[in-house]
Coordinates of C-alpha atoms and ligand atoms in Angstrom, one line a residue:
X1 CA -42.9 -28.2 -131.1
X2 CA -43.0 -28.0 -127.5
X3 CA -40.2 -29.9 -126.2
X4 CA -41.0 -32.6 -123.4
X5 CA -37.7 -32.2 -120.7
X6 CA -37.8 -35.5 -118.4
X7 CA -35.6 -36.6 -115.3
X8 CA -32.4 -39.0 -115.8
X9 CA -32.5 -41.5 -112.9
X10 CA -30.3 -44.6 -113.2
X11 CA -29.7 -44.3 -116.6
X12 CA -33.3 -44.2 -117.8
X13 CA -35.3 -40.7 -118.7
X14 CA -38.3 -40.7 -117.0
X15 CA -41.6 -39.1 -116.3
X16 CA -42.2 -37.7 -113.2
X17 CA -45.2 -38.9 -111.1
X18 CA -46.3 -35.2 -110.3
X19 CA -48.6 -34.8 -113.9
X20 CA -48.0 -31.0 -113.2
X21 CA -45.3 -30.0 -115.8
X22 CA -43.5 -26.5 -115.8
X23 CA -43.7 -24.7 -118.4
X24 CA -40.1 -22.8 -119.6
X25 CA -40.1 -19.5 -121.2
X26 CA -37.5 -17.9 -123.7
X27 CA -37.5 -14.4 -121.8
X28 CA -36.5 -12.3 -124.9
X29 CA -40.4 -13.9 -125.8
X30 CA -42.6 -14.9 -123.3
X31 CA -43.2 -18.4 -125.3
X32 CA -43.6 -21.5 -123.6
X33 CA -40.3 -23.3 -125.5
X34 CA -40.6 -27.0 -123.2
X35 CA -42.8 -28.6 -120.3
X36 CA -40.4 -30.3 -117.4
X37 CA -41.1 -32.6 -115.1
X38 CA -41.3 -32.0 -111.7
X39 CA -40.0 -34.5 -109.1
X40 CA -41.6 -34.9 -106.3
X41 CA -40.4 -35.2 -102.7
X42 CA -40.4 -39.3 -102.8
X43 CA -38.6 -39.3 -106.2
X44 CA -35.9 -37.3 -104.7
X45 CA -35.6 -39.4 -101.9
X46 CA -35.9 -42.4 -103.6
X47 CA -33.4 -41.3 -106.5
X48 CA -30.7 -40.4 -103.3
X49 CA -30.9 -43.6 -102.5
X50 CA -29.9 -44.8 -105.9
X51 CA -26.5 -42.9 -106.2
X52 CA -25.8 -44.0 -102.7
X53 CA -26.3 -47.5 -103.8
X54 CA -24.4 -47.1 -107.0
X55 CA -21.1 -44.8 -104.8
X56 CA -21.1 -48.0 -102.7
X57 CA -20.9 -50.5 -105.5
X58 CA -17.8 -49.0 -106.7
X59 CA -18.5 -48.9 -110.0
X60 CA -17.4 -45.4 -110.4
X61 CA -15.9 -44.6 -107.1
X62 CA -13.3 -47.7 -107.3
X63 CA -12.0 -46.3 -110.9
X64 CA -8.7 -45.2 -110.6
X65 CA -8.3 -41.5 -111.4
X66 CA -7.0 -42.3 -115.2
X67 CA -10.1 -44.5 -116.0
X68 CA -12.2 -41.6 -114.6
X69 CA -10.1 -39.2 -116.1
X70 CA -11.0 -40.9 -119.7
X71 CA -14.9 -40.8 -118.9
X72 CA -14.4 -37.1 -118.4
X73 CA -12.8 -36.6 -121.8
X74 CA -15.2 -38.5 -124.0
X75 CA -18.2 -36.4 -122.1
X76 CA -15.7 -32.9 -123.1
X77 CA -15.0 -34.0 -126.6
X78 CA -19.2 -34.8 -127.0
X79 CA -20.2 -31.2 -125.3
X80 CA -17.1 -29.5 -127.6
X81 CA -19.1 -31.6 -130.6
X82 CA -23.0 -30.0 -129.2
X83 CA -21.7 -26.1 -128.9
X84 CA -23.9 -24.8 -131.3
X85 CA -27.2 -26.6 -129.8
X86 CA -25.9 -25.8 -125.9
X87 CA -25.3 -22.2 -126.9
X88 CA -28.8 -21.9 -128.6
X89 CA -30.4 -23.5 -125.7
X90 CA -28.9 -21.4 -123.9
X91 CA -30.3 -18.1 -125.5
X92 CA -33.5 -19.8 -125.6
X93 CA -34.3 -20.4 -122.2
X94 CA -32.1 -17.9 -119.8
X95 CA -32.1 -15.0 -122.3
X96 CA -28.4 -14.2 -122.3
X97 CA -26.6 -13.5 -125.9
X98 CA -25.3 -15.5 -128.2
X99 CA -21.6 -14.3 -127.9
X100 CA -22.4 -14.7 -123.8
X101 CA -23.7 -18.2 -123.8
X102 CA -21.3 -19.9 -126.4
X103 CA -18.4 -18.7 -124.1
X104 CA -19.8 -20.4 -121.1
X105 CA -20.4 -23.5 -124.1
X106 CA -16.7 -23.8 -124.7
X107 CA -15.5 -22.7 -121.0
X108 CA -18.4 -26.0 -120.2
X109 CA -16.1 -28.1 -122.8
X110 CA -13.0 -26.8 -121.1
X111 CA -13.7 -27.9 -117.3
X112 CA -14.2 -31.5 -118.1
X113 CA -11.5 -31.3 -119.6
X114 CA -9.5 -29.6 -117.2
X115 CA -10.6 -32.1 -114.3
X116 CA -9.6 -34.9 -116.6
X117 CA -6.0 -33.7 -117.0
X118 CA -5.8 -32.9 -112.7
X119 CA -6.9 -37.2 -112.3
X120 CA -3.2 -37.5 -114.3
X121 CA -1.3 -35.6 -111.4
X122 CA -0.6 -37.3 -108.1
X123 CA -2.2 -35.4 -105.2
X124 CA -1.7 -37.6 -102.9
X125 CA 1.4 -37.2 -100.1
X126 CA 3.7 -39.7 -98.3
X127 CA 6.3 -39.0 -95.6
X128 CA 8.3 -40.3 -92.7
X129 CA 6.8 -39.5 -89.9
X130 CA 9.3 -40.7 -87.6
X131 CA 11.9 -44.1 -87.8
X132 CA 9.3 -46.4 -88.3
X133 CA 6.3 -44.6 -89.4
X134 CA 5.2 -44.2 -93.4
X135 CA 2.3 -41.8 -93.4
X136 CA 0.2 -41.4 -96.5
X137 CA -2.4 -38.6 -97.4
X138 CA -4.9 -39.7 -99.7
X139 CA -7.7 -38.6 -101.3
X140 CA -11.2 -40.2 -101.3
X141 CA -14.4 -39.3 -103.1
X142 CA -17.1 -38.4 -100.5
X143 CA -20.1 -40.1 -101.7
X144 CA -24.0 -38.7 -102.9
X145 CA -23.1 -35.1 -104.0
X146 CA -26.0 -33.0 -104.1
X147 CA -25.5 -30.3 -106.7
X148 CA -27.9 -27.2 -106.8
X149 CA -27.7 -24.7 -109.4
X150 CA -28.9 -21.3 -110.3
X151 CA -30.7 -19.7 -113.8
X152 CA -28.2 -17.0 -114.3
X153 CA -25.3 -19.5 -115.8
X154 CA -27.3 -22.4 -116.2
X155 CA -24.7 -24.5 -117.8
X156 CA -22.3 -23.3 -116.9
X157 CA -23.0 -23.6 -113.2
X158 CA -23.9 -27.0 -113.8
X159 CA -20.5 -28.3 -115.2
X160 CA -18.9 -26.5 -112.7
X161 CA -20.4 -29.4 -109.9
X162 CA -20.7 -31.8 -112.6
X163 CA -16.9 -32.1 -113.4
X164 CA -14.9 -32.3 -110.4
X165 CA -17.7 -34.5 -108.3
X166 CA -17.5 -36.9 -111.0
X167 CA -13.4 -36.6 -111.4
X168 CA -13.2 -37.0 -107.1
X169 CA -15.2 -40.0 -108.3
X170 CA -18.9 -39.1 -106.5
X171 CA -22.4 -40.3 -107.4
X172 CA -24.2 -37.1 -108.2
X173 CA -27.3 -35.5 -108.3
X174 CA -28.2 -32.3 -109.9
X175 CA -30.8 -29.9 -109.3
X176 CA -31.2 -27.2 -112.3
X177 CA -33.3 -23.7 -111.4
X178 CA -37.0 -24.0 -111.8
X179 CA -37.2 -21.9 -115.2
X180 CA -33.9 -22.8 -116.9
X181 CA -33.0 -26.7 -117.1
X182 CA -32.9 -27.3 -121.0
X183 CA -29.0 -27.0 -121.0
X184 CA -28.7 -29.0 -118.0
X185 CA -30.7 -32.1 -119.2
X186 CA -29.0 -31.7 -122.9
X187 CA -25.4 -32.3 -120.9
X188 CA -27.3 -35.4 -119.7
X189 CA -27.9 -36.7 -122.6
X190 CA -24.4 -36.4 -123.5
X191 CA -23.5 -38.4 -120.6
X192 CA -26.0 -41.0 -121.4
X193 CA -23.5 -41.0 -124.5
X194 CA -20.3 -41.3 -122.7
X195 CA -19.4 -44.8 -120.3
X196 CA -20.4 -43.3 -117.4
X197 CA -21.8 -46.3 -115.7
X198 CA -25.5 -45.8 -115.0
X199 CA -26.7 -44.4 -112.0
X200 CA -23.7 -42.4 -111.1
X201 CA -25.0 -39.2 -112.4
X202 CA -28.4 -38.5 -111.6
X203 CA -30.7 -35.3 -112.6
X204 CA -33.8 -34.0 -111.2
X205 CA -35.6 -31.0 -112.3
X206 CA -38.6 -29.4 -110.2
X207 CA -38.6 -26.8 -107.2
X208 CA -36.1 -25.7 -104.8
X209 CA -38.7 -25.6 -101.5
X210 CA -38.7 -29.7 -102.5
X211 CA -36.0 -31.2 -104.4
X212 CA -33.4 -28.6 -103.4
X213 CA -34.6 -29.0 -99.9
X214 CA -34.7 -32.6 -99.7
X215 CA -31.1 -32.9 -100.8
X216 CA -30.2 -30.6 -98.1
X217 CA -32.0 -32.5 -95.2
X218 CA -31.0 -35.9 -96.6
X219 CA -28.9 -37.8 -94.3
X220 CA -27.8 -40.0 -97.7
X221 CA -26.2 -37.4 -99.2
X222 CA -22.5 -36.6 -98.4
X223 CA -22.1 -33.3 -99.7
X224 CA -24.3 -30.4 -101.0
X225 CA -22.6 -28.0 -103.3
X226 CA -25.4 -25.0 -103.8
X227 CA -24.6 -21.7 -105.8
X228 CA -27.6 -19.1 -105.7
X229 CA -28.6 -16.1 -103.6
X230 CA -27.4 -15.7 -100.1
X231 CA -30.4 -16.1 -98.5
X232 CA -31.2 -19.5 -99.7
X233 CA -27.8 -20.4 -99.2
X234 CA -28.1 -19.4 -94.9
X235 CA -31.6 -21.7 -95.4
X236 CA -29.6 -25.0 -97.2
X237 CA -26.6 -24.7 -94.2
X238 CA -29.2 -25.2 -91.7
X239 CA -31.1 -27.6 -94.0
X240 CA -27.8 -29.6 -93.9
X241 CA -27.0 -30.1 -89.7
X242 CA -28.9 -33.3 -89.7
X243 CA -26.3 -35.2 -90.9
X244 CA -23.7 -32.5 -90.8
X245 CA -23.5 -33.2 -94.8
X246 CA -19.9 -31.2 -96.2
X247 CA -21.6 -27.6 -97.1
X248 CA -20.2 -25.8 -100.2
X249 CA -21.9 -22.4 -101.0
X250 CA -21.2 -19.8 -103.7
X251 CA -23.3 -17.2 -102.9
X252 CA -24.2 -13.2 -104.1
X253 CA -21.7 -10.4 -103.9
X254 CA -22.4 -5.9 -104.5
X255 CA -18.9 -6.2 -105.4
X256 CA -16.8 -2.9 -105.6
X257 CA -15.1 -1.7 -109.3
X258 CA -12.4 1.1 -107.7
X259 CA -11.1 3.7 -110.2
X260 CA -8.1 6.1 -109.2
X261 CA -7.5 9.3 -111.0
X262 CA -4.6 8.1 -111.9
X263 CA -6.3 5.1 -114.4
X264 CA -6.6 4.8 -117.9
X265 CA -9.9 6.1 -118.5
X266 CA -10.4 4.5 -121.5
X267 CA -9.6 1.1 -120.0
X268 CA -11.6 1.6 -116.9
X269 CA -14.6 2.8 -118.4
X270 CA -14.6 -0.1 -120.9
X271 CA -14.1 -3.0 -118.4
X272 CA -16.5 -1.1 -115.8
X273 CA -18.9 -1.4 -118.6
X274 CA -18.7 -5.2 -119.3
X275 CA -18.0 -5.4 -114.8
X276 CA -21.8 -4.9 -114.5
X277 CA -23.5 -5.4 -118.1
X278 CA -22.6 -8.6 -118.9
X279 CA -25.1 -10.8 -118.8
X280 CA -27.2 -8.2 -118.0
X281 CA -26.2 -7.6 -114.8
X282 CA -27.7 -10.9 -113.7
X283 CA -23.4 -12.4 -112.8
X284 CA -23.1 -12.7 -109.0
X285 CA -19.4 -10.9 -109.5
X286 CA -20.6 -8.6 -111.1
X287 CA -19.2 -4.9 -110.4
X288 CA -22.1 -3.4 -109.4
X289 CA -20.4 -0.7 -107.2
X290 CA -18.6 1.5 -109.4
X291 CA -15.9 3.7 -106.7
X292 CA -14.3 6.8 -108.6
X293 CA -11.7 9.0 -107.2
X294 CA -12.7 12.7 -106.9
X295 CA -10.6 14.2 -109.0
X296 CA -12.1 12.1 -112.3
X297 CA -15.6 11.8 -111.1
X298 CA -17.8 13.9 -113.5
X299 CA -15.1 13.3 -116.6
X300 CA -16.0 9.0 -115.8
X301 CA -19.3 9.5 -115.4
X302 CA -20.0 11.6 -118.8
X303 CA -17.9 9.0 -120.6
X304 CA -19.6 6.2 -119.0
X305 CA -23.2 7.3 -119.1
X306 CA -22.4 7.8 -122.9
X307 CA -21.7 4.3 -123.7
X308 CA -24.2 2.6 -122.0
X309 CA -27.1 4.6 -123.2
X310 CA -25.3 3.1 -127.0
X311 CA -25.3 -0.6 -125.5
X312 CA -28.1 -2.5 -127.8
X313 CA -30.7 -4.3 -125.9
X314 CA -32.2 -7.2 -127.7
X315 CA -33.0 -11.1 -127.8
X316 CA -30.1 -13.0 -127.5
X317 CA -30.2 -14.5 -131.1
X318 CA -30.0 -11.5 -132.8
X319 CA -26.6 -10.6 -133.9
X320 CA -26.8 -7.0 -133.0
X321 CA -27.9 -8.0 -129.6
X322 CA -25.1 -6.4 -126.9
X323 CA -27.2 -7.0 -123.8
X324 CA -29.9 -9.8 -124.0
X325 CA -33.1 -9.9 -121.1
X326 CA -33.7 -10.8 -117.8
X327 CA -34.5 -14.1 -117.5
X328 CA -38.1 -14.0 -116.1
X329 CA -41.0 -11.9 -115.0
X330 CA -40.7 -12.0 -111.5
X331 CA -37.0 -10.9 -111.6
X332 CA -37.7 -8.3 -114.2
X333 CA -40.2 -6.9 -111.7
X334 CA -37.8 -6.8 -108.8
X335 CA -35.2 -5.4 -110.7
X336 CA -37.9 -2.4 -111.5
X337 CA -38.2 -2.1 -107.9
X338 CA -35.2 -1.2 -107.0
X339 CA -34.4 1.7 -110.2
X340 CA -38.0 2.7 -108.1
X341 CA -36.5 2.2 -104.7
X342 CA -33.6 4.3 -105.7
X343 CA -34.9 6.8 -107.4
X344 CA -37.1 7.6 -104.2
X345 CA -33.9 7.2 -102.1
X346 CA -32.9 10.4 -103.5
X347 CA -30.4 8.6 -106.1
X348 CA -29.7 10.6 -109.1
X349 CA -30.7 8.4 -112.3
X350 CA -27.7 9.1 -115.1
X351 CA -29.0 7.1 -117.5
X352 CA -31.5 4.2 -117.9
X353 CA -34.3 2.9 -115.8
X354 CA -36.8 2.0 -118.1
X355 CA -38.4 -1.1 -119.7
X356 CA -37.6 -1.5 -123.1
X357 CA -40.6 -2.0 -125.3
X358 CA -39.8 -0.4 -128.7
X359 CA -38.9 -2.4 -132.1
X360 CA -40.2 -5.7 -131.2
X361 CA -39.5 -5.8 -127.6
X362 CA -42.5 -5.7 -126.1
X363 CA -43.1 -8.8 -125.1
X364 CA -39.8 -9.6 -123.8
X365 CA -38.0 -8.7 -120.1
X366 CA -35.7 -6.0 -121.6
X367 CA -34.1 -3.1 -119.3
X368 CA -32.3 -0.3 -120.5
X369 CA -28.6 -0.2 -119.0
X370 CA -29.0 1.8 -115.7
X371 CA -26.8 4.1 -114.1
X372 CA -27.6 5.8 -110.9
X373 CA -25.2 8.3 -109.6
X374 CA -24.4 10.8 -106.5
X375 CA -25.1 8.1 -104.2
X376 CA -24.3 7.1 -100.5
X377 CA -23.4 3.8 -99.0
X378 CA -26.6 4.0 -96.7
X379 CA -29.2 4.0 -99.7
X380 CA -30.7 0.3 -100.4
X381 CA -29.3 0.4 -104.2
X382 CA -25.9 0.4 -103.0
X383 CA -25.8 -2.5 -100.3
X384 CA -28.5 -5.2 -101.8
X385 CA -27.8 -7.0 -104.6
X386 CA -29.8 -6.2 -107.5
X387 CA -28.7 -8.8 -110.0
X388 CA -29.8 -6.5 -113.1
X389 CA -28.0 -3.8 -115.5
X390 CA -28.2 -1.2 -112.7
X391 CA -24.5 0.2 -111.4
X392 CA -24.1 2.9 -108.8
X393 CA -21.1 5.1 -109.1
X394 CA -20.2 7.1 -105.6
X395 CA -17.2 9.0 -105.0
X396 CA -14.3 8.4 -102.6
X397 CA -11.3 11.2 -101.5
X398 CA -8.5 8.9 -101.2
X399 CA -6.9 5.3 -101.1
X400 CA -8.6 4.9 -97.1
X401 CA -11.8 6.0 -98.3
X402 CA -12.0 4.0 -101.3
X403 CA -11.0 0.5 -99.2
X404 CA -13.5 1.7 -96.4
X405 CA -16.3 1.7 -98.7
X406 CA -15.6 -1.1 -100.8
X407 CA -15.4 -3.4 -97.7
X408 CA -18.4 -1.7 -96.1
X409 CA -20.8 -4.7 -97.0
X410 CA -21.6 -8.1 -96.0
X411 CA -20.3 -9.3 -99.1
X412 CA -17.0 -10.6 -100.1
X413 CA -17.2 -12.2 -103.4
X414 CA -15.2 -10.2 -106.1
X415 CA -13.7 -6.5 -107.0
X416 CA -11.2 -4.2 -108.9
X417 CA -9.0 -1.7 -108.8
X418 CA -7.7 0.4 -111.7
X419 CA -4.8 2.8 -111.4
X420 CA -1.7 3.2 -113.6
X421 CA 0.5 3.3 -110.2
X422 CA 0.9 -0.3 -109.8
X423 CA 2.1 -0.1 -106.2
X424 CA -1.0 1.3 -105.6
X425 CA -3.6 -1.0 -107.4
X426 CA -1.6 -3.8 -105.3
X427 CA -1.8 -2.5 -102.0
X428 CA -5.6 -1.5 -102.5
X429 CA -6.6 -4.9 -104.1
X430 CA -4.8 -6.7 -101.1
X431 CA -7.0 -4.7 -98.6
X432 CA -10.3 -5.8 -100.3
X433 CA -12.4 -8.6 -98.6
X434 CA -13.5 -10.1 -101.5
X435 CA -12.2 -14.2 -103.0
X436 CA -11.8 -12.9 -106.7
X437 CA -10.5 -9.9 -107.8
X438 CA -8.6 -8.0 -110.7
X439 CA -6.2 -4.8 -111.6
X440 CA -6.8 -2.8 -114.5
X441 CA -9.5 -5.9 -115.8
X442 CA -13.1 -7.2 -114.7
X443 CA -14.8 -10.7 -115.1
X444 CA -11.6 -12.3 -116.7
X445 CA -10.8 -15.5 -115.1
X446 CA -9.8 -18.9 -116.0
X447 CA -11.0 -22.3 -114.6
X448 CA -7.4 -23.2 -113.0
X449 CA -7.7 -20.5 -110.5
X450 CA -10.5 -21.0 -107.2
X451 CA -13.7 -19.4 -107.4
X452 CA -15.7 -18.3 -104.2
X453 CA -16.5 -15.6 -102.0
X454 CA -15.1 -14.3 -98.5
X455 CA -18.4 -13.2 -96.0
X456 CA -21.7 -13.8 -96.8
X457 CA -20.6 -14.6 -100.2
X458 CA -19.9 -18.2 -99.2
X459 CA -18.3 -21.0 -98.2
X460 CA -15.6 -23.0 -100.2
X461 CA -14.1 -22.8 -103.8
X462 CA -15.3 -23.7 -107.1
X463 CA -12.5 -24.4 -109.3
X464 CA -8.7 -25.3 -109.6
X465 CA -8.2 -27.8 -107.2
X466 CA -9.4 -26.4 -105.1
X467 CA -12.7 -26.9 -106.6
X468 CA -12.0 -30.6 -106.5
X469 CA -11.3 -30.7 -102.9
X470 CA -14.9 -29.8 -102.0
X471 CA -15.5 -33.2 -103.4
X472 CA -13.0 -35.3 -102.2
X473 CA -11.9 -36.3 -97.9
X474 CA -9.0 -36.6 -97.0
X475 CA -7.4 -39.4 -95.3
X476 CA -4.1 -40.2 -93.2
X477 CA -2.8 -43.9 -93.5
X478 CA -0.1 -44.9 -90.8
X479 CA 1.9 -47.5 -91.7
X480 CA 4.1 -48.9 -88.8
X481 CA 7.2 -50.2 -90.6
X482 CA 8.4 -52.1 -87.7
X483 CA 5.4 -53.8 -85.8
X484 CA 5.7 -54.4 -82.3
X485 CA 3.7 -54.1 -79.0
X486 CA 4.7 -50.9 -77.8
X487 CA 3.7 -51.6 -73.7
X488 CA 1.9 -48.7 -73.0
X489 CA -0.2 -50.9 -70.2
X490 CA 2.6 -51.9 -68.4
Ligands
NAD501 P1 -31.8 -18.9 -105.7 O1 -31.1 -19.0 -104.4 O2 -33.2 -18.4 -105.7 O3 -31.9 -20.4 -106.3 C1 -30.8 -21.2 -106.6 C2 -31.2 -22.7 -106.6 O4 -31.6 -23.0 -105.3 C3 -32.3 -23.0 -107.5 O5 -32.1 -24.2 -108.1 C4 -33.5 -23.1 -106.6 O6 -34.5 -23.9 -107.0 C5 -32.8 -23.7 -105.3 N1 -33.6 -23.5 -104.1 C6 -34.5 -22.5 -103.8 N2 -34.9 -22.7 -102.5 C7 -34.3 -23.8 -102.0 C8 -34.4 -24.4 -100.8 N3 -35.2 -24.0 -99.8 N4 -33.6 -25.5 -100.6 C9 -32.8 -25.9 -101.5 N5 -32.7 -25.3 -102.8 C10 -33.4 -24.3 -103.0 O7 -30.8 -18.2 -106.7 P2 -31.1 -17.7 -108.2 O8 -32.1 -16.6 -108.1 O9 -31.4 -18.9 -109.0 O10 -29.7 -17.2 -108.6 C11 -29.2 -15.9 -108.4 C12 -28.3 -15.9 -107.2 O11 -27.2 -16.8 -107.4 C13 -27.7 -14.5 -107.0 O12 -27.7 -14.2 -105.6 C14 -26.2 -14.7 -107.4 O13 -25.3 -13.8 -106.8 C15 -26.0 -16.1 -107.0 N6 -24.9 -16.7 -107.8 C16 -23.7 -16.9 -107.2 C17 -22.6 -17.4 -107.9 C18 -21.2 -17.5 -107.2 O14 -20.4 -18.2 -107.8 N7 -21.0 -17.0 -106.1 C19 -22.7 -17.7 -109.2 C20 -24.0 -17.6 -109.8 C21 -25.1 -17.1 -109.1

C-alpha cells in the first residue's frame, strides 16, 4: 500500500491544506512508493511561528546541556533500534544500496550520539580580565533553525542539522528534498517517541521555491542551515538579508583525486574508484577529477577503466547491487547531458556512457560507470559538477602542475593526494583549496572532525564542534568584582 507521509507540527502529524500530494518514486522502479503533503506558504509561516513560540518558552532551550544531552540519547538508541527500516527506506526512495544507506543508518545513530556526549564537556570560558573583572564566554542556542536538506543523503543530511540544533538547544524546522522525505519523517516519528517536548522539532515537507524559501526570508527564524547545490545556496544567502538570519551553507564541489607516479597503484585505483562511484556519483565530495602524473597515465587508466566497466549496476536491494540509480528522471537526464556535452567537447569516452536497460533495468535510472579521458581543464565536464558516475582523468607533468589544476575551480570542498613520498603527499594536500581532504584514502571521515567547503563550496562547518557552533552565539558576561562609579564624567 501506498504510504500516506504527513507534516509534524507541534507534536501532531498533520494534513496539509494544499490537497495536491507528491507522489515519491523508488528510482531503481519508477513506482509511486508514498503521497506527501505539501505545505503551503502560510503553513510554513505559521509553523515558524510555533518553534519561535516554543524557543521562547524555554522548554527546551532553558534545559541544561545534560538534560538535552539525555533527550539526544533516547532519540540515538530509538534510530540504532529502526536501522533495518531507515536503511530500506532509504533504498526505496533515493536509490542508493543497501550497504550505502545502512552506513549513513548507523553514522545517523552515531551523531546524536556524539552531540549528546559534547553537552557533557564544558565549552564555556572564564578569565580575569583585569583586577576586578571576571569575564565569562558562554554559549547560547540561537533560536528557530531552519534546516534544508538535499536527496542525495537524505538521512543522513537531515541528522546532520537535526543533532547539533537540538544539542545547542534550538527549536527546529526541517525541510526534506521534494522527492526523498520518507527517512526524514520516519526520524520524526522517532522523536515523537523520545521526550522531546512538543513543538521543538518541527517538519515540513513540500517545495523548495516555497517552504525552503519562506524559511530563508523569514525574519522569525534565527538561523538557516541549507546543504544542496551552489546555485541555490547564492539564491537562500540573499533570501536571508532581511533579517540578516546566521547563514550556514554546504554546497557542491568537482573536487580533485591527485595520483603521483610514485603511488600505490593498487591503492589509488581502488579508492579513486569508490572517490567518484559511491553513491553513484551523486556525493557532493566526490572525486570527480581524477589528476595522474605522466609517467603512470596510460598504466592507471587501463587498470581503472577495467574495474569500472566490472562495477554491477542494480537496485539497491539487490545484494549483488555495487552501484544503485540515480535518484530521479530529471537528474538522470542531466547527467546524460553532460556524457553528451563531453563527448562533443572532444572528450575521449574510456568507458561507460550509456543507460543501463538490460536484465530488468529498464524501467529504473541506471548509468553505466563513466570514464572520460584525455581531457582539458577548459571542457564543461571538467569544471561543472555533474553529480553522477562520470570521472575525468587529465594529466599533469609535475607537483606545480598538478596543484595548479586542482585549484583551478570555483570549488573548494574536498580532494586527495596519493604518493608513497609522504613529504610530498603533505606539501601538495596543504596547497589544495579544498575544507576536507585525504592522503592515500577518499570519502573516509568521521563525525568528530568539521565538514564544509572553502569557495563556492560554502560557508561554515557541519560537524565536530564545529558543527555545533553554527547553532549556538556566543556571549561575553563582565562581571565587575569590585563595583564602584568609575567618574568618567567628571
Ligand atoms: P538543491 O539545491 O536543488 O536542493 C536542496 C534543497 O534546497 C532541497 O530541499 C530543495 O527543495 C531546496 N530548495 C530549492 N530551491 C530553494 C529555494 N529557492 N529556497 C530554499 N530552498 C530551496 O540540491 P539537490 O539537487 O537536492 O542536491 C544536490 C546538491 O547538493 C549538489 O550540488 C551537492 O554537491 C550538494 N551537496 C552538498 C553537500 C555538502 O556537504 N557540501 C552534501 C550533500 C549535497
Amino acid at each position: 500500500m501506498t504510504k500516506e507521509l504527513k507534516q509534524y507540527i507541534n507534536g501532531q502529524w498533520v494534513e496539509s491544506s494544499d490537497p495536491k500530494k507528491l507522489n515519491i518514486i523508488n528510482p531503481a522502479t519508477q513506482e509511486v512508493i508514498a503521497r506527501a503533503a505539501k505545505a503551503t506558504k502560510e503553513e510554513t509561516e505559521e509553523t515558524i511561528k510555533i518553534a519561535k513560540r516554543t524557543f521562547e518558552s524555554g522548554v527546551w532551550s532553558d534545559r541544561s546541556p545534560q538534560e538535552r544531552a539525555a533527550v539526544l540519547v533516547q532519540i540515538a538508541d530509538k534510530l540504532q533500534e529502526n536501522i533495518d527500516e531507515l536503511t530500506e527506506l532509504e533504498v526505496q526512495n533515493n536509490g542508493k544500496t543497501r550497504r550505502e544507506a545502512r552506513s549513513d543508518a548507523e553514522e545517523a545513530a552515531n551523531t546524536f550520539r556524539y552531540y549528546a556526549g559534547l553537552l557533557n564537556i564544558p565549552n564555556d570560558q572564564a578569565y580575569e580580565a583585569s583586577e576586578d573583572m571576571q569575564t565569562l564566554i558562554v554559549k547560547e542556542p540561537i533560536g528557530v533553525a531552519g534546516l534544508i536538506v538535499p536527496w542525495n543523503f537524505p538521512l543522513l543530511m537531515s541528522v546532520w542539522k537535526i543533532a547539533p540544533a537540538l544539542a545547542a538547544g534550538n527549536s527546529i524546522l526541517l525541510k526534506p528534498a521534494e522527492i526523498t522525505p520518507m527517512t526524514a519523517v520516519k526520524v520524526f516519528e522517532l522523536i515523537d517517541e523520545s521526550d522531546l517536548p512538543k513543538g521543538v522539532a518541527n517538519l515540513l515537507m513540500g517545495s523548495g521555491s516555497v517552504v525552503g524559501q519562506t524559511i530563508a526570508e523569514s525574519d522569525d527564524v534565527d538561523v538557516v542551515s541549507f546543504t544542496g547545490s551552489t546555485g541555490v545556496g547564492r539564491h537562500i544567502m540573499q533570501a536571508a538579508t532581511g533579517n540578516m538570519k546566521k547563514v550556514s551553507l554546504e554546497l557542491g564541489g568537482k573536487s580533485p583525486n591527485i595520483i603521483f607516479d610514485d603511488a600505490d597503484l593498487e591503492t589509488a585505483v581502488d579508492y579513486s574508484l569508490f572517490g567518484i562511484f559511491m553513491g553513484s556519483g551523486q556525493v557532493c565530495s566526490s572525486g570527480s577529477r581524477i589528476l595522474v602524473q605522466e609517467g603512470i597515465y596510460d598504466e592507471f587508466v587501463e587498470k581503472y577503466v577495467e574495474k569500472a566497466k566490472g562495477i554491477r549496476v542494480g537496485p539497491g536491494n539487490d545484494k549483488q547491487s555495487q552501484m544503485g540509480a540515480i535518484v530521479s528522471e530529471k537528474h538522470f537526464e542531466s547527467i546524460l547531458e553532460y556524457i553528451r556535452i563531453g563527448k562533443e567537447e572532444g572528450a575521449n569516452l574510456a568507458q561507460g556512457g550509456n543507460r543501463i536497460k538490460k536484465d530488468g533495468l529498464e524501467k529504473g535510472f541506471f548509468i553505466e560507470p563513466t570514464v572520460f579521458t584525455h581531457v582539458t581543464s577548459d571542457m564543461r565536464i571538467v569544471r561543472e559538477e555533474i553529480f553522477g558516475p562520470v570521472v575525468t582523468i587529465q594529466k599533469f607533468k609535475n607537483e606545480e602542475e598538478a596543484i595548479k589544476i586542482a585549484n583551478d575551480t570555483v570549488f573548494g570542498l574536498a580532494g586527495a593526494v596519493f604518493s608513497t613520498d609522504q613529504n610530498k603527499a603533505l606539501r601538495v594536500i596543504k596547497k589544495v583549496r579544498a575544507g576536507i581532504t585525504w592522503v592515500n584514502a577518499y570519502h573516509l571521515t568521521n563525525i568528530q572532525a568539521p565538514w564544509g567547503g572553502y569557495k563556492q563550496s560554502g560557508i561554515g562547518r557541519s560537524l565536530g564542534t564545529y558543527g555545533l557552533g553554527e547553532y549556538q552565539e556566543t556571549k561575553q558576561i563582565n562581571i565587575n568584582l569590585s563595583p564602584k562609579p568609575i567618574h568618567w564624567f567628571e
